[in-house]
Structure formats: C-alpha cells, structure tokens
Coordinates of C-alpha atoms in Angstrom, one line a residue:
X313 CA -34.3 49.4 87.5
X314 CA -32.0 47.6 84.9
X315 CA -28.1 48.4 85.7
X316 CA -26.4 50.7 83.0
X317 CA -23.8 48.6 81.3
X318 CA -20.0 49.7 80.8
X319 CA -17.5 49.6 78.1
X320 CA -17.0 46.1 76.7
X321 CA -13.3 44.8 77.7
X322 CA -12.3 45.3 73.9
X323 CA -13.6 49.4 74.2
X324 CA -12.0 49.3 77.2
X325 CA -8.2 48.1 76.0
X326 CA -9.0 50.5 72.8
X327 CA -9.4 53.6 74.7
X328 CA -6.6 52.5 76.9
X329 CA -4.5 51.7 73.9
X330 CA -5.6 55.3 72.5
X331 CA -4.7 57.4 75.8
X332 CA -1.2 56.1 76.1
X333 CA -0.5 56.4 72.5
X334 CA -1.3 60.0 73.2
X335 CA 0.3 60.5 75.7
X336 CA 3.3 59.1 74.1
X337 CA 2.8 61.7 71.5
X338 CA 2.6 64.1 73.8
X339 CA 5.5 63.2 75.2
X340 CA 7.6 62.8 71.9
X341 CA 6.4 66.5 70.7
X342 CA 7.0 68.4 74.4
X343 CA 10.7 66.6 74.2
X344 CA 11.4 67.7 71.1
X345 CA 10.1 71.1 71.5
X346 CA 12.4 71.3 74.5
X347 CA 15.6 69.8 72.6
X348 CA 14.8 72.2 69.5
X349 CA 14.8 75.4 72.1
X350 CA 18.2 73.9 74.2
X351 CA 19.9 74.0 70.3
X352 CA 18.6 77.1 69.5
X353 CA 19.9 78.7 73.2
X354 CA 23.3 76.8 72.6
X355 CA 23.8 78.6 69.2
X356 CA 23.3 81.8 70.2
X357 CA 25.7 81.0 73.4
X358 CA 28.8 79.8 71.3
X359 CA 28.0 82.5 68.9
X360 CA 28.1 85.2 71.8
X361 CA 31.0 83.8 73.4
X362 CA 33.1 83.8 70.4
X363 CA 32.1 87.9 69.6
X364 CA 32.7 88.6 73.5
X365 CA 36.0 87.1 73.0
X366 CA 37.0 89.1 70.1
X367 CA 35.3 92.6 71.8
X368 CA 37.5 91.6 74.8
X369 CA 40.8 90.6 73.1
X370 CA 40.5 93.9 71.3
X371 CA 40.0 96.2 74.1
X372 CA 42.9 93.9 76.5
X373 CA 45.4 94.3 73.9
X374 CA 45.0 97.9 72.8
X375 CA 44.2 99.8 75.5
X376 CA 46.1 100.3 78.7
X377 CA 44.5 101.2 82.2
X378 CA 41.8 98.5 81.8
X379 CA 41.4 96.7 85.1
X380 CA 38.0 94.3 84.0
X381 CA 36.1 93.6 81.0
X382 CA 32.6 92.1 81.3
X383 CA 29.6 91.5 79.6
X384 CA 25.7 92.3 79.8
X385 CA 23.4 88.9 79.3
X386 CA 22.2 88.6 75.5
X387 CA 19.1 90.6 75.2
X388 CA 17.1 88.1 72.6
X389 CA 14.0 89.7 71.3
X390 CA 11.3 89.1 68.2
X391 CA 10.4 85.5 67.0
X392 CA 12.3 85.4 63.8
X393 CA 8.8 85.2 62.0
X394 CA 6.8 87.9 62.4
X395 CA 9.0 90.5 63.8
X396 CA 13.1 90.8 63.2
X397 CA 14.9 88.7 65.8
X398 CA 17.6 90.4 67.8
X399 CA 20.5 89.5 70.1
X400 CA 22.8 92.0 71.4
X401 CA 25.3 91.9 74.2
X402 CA 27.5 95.5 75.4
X403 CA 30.8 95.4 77.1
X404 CA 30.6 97.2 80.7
X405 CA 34.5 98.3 81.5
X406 CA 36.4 98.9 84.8
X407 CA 39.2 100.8 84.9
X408 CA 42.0 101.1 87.9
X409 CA 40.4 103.8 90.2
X410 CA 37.4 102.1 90.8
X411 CA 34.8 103.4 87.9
X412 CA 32.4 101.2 85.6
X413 CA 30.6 102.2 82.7
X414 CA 28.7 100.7 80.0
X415 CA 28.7 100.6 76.2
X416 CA 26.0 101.7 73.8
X417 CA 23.1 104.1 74.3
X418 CA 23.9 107.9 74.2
X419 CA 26.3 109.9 75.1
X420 CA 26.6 113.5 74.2
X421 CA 23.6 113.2 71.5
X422 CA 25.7 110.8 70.0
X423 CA 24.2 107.1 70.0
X424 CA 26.7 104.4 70.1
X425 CA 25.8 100.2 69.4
X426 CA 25.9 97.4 70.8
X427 CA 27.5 93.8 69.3
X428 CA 25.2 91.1 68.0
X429 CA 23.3 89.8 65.0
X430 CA 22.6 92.8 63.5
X431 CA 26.5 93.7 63.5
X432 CA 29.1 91.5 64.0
X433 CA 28.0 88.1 64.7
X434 CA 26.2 85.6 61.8
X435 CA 24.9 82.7 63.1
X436 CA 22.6 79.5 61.9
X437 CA 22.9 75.8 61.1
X438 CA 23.7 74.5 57.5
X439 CA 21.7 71.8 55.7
X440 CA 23.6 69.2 58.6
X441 CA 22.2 70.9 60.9
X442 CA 25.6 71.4 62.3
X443 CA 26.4 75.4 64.0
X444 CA 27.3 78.0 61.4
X445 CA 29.2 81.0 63.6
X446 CA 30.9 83.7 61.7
X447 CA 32.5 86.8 62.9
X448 CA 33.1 90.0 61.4
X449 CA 36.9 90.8 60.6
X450 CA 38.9 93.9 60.7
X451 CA 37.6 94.7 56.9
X452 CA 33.9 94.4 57.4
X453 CA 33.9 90.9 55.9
X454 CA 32.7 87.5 57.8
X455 CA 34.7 84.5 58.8
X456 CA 33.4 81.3 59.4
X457 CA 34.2 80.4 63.3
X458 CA 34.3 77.3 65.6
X459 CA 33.6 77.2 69.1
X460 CA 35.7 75.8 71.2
X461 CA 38.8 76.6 69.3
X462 CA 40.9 79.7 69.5
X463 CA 40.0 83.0 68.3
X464 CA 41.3 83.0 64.2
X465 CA 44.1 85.9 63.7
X466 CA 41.8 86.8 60.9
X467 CA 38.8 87.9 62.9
X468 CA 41.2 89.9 65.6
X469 CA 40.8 93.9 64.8
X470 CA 43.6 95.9 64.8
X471 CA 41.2 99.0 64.6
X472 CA 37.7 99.3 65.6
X473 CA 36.0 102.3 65.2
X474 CA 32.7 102.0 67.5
X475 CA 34.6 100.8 69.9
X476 CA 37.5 103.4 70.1
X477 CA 34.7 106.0 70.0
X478 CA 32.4 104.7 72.3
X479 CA 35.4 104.7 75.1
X480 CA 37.1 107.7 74.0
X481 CA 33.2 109.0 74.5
X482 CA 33.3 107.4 78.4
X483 CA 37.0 108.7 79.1
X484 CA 35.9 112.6 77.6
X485 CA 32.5 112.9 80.1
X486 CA 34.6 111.4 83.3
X487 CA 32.6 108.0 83.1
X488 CA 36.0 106.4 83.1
X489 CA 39.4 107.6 84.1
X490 CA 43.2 106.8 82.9
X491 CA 42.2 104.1 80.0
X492 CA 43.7 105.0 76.4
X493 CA 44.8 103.7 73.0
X494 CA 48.3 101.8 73.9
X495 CA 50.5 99.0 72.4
X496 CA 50.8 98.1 75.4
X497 CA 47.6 97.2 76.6
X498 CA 46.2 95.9 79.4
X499 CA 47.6 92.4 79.8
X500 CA 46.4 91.8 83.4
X501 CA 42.8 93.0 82.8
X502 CA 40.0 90.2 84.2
X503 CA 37.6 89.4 81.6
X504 CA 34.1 87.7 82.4
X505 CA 32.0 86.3 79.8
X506 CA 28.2 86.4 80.3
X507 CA 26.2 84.0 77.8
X508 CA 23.1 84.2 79.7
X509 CA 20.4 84.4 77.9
X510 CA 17.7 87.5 78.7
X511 CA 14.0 88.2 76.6
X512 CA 13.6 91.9 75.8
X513 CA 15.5 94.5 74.8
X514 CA 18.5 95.5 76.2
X515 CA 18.1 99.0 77.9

C-alpha cells in the first residue's frame, strides 16, 4: 500500500506563515477592541465624577444637617446605535439621625430624575480624539470641563430646582430628618464618589 504523502516543506512554512499572521491579527483586533472599550469606560468615569462633584458641592454647601453624600454606580444602558444610550447616576443622602434615602423615582405621584447624559452631563471626543466633558450651569447652558482640575465657579449652582424638590420631597414623607435649605451648609458632610460602571437600568 503506497504511503500518503504530506505537505511539501514550502506548504508547510506557508500555512505556518498564514496561521501566525492570523493570529497576529487576531491579536491586533482583540487589543484594540479592548483599548477602544477602557476609553470609552474612562470617558464616562471623568464625565460622572465631574457631575457627582457638582451634585455634591451643591447639596454640602446649601443645606445643613447633611451627614454623607454618596453616589449609585452609573447605570449604562442601549448601544448608542440602535437604541438611545443612557447613563445616569442618583445621589443617596445621610442625614445626622441615622436615615438614608435615595434620589429619583416617585414620591407622592410625583417622579423626580436622575443626573446623566440625558440632563446635565455632555460628553464625547473631538476630531483629536481628546475627552470633551461639559457640565450644565446654573442657567441651563453647558460648560466645557477638565478632569482632573477643579470644579469651574461657572458650573456651581446657586439654585437647583430638582434637587431642592426632590429633598424637600424626602424631608416632607419622613425619609430624612433635620436637613434644610441653609447658608450655612453642611461643611463636615463625607462625600463618596462612585464611578463604577453598571449595564441596565438604574431601578
């Protein structure tokens, strides 16, 4: 019985040749894929930090009786494509007799927001590729923002309607106790920044 023969040595280095080059490729595209996703997760972090910080200065310096601010993770849902991407983030409040309660929702069959893309916060890259971060201001206008820098006096409210009413909303059904509107604040209040990032709605 004649003996079947095998691949030449030149097929043999080809489809050798061939197989790493592919798996090069492979390589190439999966790293890139992951680097595109790690910038795209960055952006919506500095963005969200930067809007927590401006939720949180608000609150701090306005109202008094405040013993921690914190934050939800970002609730990221939709692809951007074929459905609307969202982000959204809600405050969660402490005040000094031990209570917690949480932003948005409804209270009262009246529905109160949350804070993200679809209010508030703007962000993208420009033709650099380089992060575009704006922030609403007290006048409903946005203003360009860098991370890593402090919060522009421009961007810090001096009035904030969903927010006044969504705690004035917590205070009147006993969700939270002794916090209201003051000059003077709450200048010792904790605040904790959450930019983790969570798919699905926020519930």
């Amino acid at each position: 019985m004649a003996k079947k023969k095998g691949l030449s040595r030149p097929a043999k280095v080809f489809w050798g040749l061939l197989a790493a080059v592919l798996i090069a490729i492979t390589g190439i595209w999966g790293y890139n894929r992951y680097m595109e996703k790690k910038k795209v997760e960055q952006l919506y972090q500095h963005g969200f930090q930067l809007l927590e910080e401006q939720i949180a200065t608000y609150i701090k310096e306005n109202y008094s009786g405040v013993r921690k601010i914190e934050f939800s993770p970002i609730y990221i849902d939709g692809d951007g494509r074929f459905t609307m991407r969202t982000a959204e983030v809600v405050p969660i409040l402490y005040d000094e007799h031990g209570n917690k309660a949480q932003f948005g929702g409804k209270i009262n069959h009246s529905g109160y927001p949350s804070y993200g893309i679809l209010n508030y916060l703007r962000i993208d890259w420009d033709i650099y590729g380089t992060e575009m971060i704006e922030l609403a201001n007290q006048s409903g206008d946005y203003v360009e923002v860098t991370y890593g820098q402090s919060l522009p006096e421009v961007t810090k409210w001096a009035e904030n309607e969903d927010i006044d009413s969504n705690i004035e909303a917590l205070v009147d059904i006993g969700k939270l106790k002794g916090i209201e509107k003051s000059a003077e604040g709450s200048p010792s209040a904790e605040i904790r920044y959450n930019v983790m990032l969570k798919k699905g709605i926020l519930k």
